[in-house]
mmCIF file of C-alpha atoms and ligand atoms in Angstrom:
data_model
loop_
_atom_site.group_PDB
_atom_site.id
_atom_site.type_symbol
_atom_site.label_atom_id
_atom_site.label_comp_id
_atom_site.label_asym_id
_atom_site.label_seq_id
_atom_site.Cartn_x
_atom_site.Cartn_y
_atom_site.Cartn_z
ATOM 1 C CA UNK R 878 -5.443 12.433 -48.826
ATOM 2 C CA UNK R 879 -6.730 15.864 -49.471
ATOM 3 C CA UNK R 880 -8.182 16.544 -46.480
ATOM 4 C CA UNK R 881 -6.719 18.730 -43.449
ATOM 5 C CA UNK R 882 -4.609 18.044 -40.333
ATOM 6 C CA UNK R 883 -6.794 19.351 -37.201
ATOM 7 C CA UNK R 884 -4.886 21.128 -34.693
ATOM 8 C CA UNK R 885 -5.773 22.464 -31.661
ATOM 9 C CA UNK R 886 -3.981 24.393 -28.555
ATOM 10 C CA UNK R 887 -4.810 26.487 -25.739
ATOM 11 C CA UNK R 888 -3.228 29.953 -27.056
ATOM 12 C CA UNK R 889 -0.529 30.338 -29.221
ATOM 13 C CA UNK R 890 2.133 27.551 -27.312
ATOM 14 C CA UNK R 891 0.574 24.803 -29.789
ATOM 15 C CA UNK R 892 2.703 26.898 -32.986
ATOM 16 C CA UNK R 893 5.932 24.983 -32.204
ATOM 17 C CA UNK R 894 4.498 21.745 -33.473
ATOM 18 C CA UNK R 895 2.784 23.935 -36.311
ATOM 19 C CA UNK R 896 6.249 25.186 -37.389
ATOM 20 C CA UNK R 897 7.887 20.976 -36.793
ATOM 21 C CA UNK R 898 5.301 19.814 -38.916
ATOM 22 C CA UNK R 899 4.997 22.430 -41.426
ATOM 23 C CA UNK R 900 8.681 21.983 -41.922
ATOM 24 C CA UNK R 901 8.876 18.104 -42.273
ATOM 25 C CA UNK R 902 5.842 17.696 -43.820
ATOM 26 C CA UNK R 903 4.994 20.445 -46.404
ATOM 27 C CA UNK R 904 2.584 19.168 -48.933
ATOM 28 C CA UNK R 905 -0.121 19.205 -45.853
ATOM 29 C CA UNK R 906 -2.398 21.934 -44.814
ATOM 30 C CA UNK R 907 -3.381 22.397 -41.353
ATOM 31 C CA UNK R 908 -6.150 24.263 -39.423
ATOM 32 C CA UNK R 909 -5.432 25.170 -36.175
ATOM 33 C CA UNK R 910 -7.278 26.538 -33.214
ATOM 34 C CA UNK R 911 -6.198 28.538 -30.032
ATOM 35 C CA UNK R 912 -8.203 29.425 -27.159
ATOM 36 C CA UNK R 913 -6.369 32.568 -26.123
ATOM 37 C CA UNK R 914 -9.138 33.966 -24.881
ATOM 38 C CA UNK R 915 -10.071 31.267 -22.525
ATOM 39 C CA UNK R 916 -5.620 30.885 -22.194
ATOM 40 C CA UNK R 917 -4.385 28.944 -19.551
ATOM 41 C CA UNK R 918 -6.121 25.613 -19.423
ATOM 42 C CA UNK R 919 -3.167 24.564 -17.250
ATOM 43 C CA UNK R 920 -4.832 26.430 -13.628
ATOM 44 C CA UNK R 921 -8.215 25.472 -14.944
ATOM 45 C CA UNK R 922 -10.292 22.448 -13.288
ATOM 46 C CA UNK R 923 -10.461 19.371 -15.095
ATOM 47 C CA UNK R 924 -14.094 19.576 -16.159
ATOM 48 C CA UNK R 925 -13.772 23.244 -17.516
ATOM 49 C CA UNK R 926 -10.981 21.400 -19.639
ATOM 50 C CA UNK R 927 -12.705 18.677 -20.591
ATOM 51 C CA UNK R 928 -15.674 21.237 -21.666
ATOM 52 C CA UNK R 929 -13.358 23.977 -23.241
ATOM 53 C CA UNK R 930 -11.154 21.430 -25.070
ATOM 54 C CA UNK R 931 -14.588 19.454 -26.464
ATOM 55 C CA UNK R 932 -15.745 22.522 -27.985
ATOM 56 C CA UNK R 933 -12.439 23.300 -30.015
ATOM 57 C CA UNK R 934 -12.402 19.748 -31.055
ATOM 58 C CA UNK R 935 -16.342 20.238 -32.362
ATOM 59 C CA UNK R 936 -15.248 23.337 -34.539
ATOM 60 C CA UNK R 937 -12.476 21.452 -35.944
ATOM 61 C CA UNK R 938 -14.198 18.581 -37.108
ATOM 62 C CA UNK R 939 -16.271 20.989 -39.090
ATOM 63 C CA UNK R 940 -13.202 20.881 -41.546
ATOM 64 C CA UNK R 941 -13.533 17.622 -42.413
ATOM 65 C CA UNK R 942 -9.705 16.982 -40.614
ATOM 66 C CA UNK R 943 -8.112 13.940 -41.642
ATOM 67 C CA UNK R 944 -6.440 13.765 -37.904
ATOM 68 C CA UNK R 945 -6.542 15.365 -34.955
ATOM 69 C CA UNK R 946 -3.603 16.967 -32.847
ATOM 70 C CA UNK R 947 -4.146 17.890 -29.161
ATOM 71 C CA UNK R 948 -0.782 20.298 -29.260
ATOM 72 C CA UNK R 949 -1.538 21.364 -25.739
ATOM 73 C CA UNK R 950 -0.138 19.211 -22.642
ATOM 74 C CA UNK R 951 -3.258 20.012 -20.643
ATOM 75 C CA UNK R 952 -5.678 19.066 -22.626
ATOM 76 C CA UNK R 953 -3.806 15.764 -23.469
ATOM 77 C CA UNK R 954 -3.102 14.941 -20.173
ATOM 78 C CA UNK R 955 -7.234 15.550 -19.174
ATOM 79 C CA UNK R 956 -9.274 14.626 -22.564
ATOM 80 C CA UNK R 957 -6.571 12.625 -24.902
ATOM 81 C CA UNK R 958 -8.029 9.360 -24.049
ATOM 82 C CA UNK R 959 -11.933 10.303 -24.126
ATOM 83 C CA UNK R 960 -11.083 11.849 -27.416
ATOM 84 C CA UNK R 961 -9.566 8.830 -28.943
ATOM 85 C CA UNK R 962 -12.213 6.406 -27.755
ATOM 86 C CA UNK R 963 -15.070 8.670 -29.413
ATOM 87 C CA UNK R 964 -13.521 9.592 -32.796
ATOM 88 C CA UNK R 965 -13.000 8.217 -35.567
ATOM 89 C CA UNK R 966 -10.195 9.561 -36.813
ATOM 90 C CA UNK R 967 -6.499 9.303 -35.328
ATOM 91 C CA UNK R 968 -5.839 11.692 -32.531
ATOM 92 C CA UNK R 969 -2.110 12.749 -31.249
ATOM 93 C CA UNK R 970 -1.069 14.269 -28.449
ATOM 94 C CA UNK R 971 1.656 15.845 -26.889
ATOM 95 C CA UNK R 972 2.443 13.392 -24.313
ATOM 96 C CA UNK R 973 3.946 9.758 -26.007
ATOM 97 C CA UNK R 974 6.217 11.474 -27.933
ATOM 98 C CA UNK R 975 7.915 13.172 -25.477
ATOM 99 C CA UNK R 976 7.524 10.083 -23.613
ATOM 100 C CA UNK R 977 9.347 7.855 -26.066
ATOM 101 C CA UNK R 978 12.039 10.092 -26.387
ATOM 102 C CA UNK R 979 12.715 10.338 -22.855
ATOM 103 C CA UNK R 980 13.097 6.785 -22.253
ATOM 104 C CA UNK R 981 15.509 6.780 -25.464
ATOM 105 C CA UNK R 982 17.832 8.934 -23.607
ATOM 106 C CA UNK R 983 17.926 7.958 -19.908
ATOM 107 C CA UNK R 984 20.215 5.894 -18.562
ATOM 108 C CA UNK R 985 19.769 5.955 -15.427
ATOM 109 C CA UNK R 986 15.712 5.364 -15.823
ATOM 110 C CA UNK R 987 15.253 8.065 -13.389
ATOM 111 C CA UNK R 988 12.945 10.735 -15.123
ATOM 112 C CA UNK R 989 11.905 14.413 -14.169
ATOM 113 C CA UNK R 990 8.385 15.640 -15.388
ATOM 114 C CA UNK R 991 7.540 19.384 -15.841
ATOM 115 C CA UNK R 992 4.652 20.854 -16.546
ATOM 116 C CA UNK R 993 1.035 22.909 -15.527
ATOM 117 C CA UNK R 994 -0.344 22.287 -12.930
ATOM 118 C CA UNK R 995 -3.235 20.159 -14.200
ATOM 119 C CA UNK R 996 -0.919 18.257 -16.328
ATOM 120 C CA UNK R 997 0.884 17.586 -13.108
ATOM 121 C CA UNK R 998 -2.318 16.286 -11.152
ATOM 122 C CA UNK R 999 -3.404 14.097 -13.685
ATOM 123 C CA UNK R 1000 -0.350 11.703 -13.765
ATOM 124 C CA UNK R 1001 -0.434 11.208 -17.431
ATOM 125 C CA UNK R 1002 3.358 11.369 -18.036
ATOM 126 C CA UNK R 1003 4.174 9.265 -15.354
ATOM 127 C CA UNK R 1004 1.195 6.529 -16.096
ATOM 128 C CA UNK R 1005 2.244 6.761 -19.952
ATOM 129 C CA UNK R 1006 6.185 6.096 -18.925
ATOM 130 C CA UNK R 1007 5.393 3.527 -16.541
ATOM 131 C CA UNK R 1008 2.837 1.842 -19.075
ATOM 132 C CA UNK R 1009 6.032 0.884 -21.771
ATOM 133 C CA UNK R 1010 8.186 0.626 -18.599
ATOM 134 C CA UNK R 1011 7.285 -0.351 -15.199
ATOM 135 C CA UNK R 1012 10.739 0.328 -13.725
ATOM 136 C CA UNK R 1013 11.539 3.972 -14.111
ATOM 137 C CA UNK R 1014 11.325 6.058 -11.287
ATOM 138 C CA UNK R 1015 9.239 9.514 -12.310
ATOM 139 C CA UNK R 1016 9.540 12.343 -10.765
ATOM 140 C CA UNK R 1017 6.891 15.215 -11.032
ATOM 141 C CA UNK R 1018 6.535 18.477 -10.252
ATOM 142 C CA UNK R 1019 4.598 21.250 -11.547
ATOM 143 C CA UNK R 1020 5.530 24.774 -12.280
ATOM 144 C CA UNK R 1021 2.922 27.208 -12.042
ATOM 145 C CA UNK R 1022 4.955 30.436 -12.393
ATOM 146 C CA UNK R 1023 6.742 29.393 -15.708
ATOM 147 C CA UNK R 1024 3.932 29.821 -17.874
ATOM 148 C CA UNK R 1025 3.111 33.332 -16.752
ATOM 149 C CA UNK R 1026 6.600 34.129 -17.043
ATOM 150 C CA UNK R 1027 6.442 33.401 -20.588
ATOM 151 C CA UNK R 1028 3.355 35.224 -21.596
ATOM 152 C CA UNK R 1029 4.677 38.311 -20.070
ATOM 153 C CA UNK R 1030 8.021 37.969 -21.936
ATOM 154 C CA UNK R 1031 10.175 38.294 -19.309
ATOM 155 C CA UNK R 1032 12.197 35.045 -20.274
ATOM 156 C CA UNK R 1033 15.489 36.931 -20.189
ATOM 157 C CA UNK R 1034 15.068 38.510 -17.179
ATOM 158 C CA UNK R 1035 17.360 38.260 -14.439
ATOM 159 C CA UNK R 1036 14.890 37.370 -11.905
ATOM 160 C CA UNK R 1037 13.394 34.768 -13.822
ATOM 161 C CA UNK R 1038 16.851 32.668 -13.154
ATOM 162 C CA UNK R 1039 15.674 32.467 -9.608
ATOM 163 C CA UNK R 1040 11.721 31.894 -9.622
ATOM 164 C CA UNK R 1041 13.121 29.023 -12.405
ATOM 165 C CA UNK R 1042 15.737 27.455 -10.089
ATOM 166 C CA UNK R 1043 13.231 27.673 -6.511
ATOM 167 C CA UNK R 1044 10.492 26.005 -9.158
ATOM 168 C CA UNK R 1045 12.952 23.303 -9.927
ATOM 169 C CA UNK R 1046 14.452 23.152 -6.340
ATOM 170 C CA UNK R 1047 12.136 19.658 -5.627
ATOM 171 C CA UNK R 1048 14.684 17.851 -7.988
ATOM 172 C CA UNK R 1049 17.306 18.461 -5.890
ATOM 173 C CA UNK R 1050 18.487 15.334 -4.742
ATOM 174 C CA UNK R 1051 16.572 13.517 -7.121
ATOM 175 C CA UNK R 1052 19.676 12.436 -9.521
ATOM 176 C CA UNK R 1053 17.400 12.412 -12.351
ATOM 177 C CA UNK R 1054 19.288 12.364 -16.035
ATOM 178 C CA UNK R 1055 16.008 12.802 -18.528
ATOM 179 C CA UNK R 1056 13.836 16.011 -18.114
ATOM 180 C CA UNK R 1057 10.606 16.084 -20.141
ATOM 181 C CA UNK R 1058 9.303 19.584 -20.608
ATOM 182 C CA UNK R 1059 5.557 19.309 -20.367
ATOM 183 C CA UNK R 1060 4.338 22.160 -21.332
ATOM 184 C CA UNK R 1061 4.537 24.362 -24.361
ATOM 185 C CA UNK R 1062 6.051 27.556 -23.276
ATOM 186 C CA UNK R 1063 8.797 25.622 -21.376
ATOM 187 C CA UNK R 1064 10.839 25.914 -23.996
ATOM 188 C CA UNK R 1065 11.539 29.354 -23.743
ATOM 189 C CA UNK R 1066 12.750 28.966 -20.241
ATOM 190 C CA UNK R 1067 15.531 25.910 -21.407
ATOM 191 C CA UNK R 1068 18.395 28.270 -21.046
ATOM 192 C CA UNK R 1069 17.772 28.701 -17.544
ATOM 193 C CA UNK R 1070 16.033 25.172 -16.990
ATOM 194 C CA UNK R 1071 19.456 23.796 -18.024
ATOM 195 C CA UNK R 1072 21.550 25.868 -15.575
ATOM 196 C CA UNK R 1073 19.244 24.785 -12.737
ATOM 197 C CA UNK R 1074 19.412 21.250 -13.295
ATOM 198 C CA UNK R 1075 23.131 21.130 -14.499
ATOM 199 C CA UNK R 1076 24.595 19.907 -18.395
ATOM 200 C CA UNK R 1077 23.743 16.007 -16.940
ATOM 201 C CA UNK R 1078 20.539 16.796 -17.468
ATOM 202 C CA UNK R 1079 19.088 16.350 -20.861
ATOM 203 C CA UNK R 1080 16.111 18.128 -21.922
ATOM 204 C CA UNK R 1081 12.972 17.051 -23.874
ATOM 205 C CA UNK R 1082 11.163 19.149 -25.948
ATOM 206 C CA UNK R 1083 7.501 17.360 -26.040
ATOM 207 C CA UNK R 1084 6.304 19.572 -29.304
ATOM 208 C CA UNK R 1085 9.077 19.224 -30.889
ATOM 209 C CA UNK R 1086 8.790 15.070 -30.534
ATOM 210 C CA UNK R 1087 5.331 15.653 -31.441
ATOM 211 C CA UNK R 1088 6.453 16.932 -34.785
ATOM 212 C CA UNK R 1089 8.789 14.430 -35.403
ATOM 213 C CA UNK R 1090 5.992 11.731 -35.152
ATOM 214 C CA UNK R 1091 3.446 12.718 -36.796
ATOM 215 C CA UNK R 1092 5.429 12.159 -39.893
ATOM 216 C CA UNK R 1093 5.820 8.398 -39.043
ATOM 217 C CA UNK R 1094 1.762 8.732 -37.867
ATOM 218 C CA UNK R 1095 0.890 9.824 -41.358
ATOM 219 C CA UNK R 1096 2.590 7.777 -43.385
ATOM 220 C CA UNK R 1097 1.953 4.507 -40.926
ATOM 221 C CA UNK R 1098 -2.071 4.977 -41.320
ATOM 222 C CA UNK R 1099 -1.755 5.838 -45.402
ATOM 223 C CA UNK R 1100 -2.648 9.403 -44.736
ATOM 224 C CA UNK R 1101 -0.034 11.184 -46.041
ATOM 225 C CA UNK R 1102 -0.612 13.985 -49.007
ATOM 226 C CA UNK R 1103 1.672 13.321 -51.803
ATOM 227 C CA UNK R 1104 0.586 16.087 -54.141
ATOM 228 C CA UNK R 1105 1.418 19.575 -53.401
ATOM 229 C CA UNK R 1106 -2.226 21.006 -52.242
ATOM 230 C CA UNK R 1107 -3.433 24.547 -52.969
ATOM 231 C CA UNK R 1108 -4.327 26.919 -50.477
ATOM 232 C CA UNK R 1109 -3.240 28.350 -47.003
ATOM 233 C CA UNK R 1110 -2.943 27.291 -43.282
ATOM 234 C CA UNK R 1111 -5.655 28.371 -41.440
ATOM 235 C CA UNK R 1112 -5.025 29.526 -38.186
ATOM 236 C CA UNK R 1113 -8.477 30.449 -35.480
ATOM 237 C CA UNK R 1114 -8.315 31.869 -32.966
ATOM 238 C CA UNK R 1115 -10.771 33.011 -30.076
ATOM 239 C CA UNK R 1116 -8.673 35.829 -29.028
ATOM 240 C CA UNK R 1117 -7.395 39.154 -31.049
ATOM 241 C CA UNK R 1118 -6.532 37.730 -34.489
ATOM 242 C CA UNK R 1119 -3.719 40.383 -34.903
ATOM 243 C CA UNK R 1120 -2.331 39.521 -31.771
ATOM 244 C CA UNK R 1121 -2.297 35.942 -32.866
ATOM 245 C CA UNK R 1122 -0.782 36.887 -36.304
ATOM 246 C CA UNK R 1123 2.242 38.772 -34.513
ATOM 247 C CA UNK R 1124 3.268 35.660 -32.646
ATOM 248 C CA UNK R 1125 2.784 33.661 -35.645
ATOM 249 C CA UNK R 1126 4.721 35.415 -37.860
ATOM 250 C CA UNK R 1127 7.661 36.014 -35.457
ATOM 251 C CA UNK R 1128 7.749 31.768 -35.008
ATOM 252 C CA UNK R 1129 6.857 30.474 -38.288
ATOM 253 C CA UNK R 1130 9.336 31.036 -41.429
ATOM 254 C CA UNK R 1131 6.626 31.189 -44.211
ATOM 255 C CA UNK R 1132 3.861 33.939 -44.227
ATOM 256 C CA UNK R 1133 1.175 30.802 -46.086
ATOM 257 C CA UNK R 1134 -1.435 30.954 -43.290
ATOM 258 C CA UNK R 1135 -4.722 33.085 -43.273
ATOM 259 C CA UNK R 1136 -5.371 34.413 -38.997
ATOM 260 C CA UNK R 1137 -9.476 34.779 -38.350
ATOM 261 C CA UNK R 1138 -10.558 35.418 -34.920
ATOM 262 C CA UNK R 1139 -14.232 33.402 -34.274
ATOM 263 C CA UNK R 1140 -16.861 33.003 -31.283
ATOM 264 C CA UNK R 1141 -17.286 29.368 -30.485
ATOM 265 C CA UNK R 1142 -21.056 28.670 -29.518
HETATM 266 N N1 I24 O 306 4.784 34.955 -26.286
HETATM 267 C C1 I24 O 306 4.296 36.169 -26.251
HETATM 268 N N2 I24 O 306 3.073 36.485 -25.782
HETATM 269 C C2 I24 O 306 2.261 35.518 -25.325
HETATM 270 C C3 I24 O 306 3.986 33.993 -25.833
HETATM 271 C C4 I24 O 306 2.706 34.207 -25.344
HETATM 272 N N3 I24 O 306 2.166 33.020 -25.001
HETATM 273 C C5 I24 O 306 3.102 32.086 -25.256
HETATM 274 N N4 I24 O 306 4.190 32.677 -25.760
HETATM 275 N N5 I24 O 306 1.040 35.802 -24.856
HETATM 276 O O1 I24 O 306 5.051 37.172 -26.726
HETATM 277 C C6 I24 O 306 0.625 37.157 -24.719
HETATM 278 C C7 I24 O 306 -0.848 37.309 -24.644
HETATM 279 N N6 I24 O 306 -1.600 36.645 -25.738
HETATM 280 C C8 I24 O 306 -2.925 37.227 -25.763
HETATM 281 C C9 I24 O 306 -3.791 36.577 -26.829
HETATM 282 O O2 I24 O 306 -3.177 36.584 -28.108
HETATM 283 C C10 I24 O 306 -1.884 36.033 -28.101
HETATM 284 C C11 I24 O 306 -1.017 36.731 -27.062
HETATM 285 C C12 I24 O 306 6.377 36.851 -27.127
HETATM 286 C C13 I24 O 306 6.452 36.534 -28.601
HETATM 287 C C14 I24 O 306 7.645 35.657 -28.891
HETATM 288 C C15 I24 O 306 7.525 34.924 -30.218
HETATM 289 C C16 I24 O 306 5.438 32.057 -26.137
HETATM 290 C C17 I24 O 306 5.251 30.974 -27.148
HETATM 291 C C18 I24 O 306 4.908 31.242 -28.463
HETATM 292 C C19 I24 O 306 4.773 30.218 -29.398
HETATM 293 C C20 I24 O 306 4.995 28.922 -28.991
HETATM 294 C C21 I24 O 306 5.342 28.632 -27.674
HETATM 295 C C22 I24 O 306 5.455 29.670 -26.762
HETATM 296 F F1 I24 O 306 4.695 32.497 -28.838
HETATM 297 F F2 I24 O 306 5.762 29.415 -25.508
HETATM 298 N N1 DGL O 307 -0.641 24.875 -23.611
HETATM 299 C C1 DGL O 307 -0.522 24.633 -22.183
HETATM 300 C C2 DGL O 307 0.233 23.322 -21.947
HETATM 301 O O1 DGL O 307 0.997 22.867 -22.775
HETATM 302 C C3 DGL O 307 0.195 25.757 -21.481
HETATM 303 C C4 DGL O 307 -0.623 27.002 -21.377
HETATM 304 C C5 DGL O 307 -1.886 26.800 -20.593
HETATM 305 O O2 DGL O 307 -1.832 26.590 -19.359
HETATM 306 O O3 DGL O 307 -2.925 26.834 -21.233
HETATM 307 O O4 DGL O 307 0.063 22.723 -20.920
#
């Protein structure tokens, strides 16, 4: 199978299941988009979403993708399901995965959700949990400030301990023993996420359980490349490409990916 793996994110977040999936899988080639221009989806009404996350999809499927990845929590949690239901390839999102994993680890089926605030407001971690299991208690909450935190790099800040913990401080009495993060910046703020909640809490890392399946995903529907392909990555982006390309290089091991900035129409 020859053809490329479609990836698409809101900014640059989506590169963590780029760099999973590059590393257990690295006969494929992917194309990726980011919207960093139009970055963060996760403030953004529902239909501007919808509408933003559409037209990514449209210029991806000019590649001839093989499958499609929705590597961005908002736009799974709004469009995952329209998108599945009108293609006809596979489509993966961010969501089940972490999902699974989460209700591998509790024990206590009491399960704390993270994430923007329009991944929040749609309920699509807690329906997708309660879907395999109807008796876990979910508790949601989202975090507006994290993701702005991130982009400015101020993850090691002092301050950002505090603005993290009164973010968090809705779990308080929650006794939950499973946190999903929801989001893809979130984590870069684990370190401090973990102090807030306490070590009973274990975190989930949704890209990197994204990464982890689509392995399985591949191989399950017979699309896996067995030979070696020439060629690079491609990576898109709306934004500054250089920009892009800094970020890129300082996540992913391998310089074997080609960064063009485009217009979408
Ligand atoms: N990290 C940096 N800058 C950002 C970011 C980030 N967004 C997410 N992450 N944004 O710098 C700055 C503004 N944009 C403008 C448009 O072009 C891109 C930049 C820190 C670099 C640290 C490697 C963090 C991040 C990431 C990859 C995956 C997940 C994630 F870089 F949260
Ligand atoms: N990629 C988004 C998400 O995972 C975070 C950034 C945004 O709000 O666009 O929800």
């Amino acid at each position: 199978m020859k053809r490329p793996i479609g990836m698409l994110d809101s900014g640059v977040g989506g590169l963590t299941v780029v760099r999973e999936l590059m590393r257990q899988l690295p006969k494929e080639k992917i194309i990726y988009i980011g919207d960093t221009l139009r970055c963060p989806y996760g403030p953004r009404p529902f239909e501007e979403v919808r509408k933003f996350t559409w037209e990514l999809v449209r210029f991806l499927l000019t590649y001839n993708i093989k499958m499609l990845v929705i590597a961005c929590n908002t736009a799974t949690a709004v469009v995952l399901d329209e998108l599945q239901r009108s293609l006809d390839i596979p489509v993966v999102g961010v969501i089940a995965p972490g999902t699974r994993a989460a209700l591998k680890v509790t024990r206590s089926k009491r399960i704390g959700v993270i994430g923007t605030k329009g991944t929040i407001h749609s309920d699509a971690y807690q329906k997708s949990l309660k879907m395999i299991d109807n008796y876990v208690y979910v508790k949601s909450v989202a975090c507006p400030d994290f993701v702005p935190i991130v982009e400015r790099g101020d993850f090691h800040k002092k301050q950002t301990f505090e603005i993290v913990k009164k973010n968090l401080l809705p779990f308080q009495f929650e006794e939950i023993d499973t946190l999903i993060l929801g989001c893809t910046h979130y984590p870069l703020l684990q370190k401090q996420i973990q102090k807030a909640m306490g070590r009973r809490v274990t975190l989930i890392n949704s890209g990197e359980e994204t990464g982890r399946e689509l392995s399985t995903i591949l191989q399950y529907s017979n699309l896996l490349n067995i030979y070696a392909l020439e060629g690079k990555h491609k990576f898109f982006t709306t934004g500054d490409a250089a920009m892009f390309e800094k970020i890129a290089s300082q996540w992913l091991d391998e310089k074997n990916y080609v960064t063009q900035q485009i217009r979408l129409e």
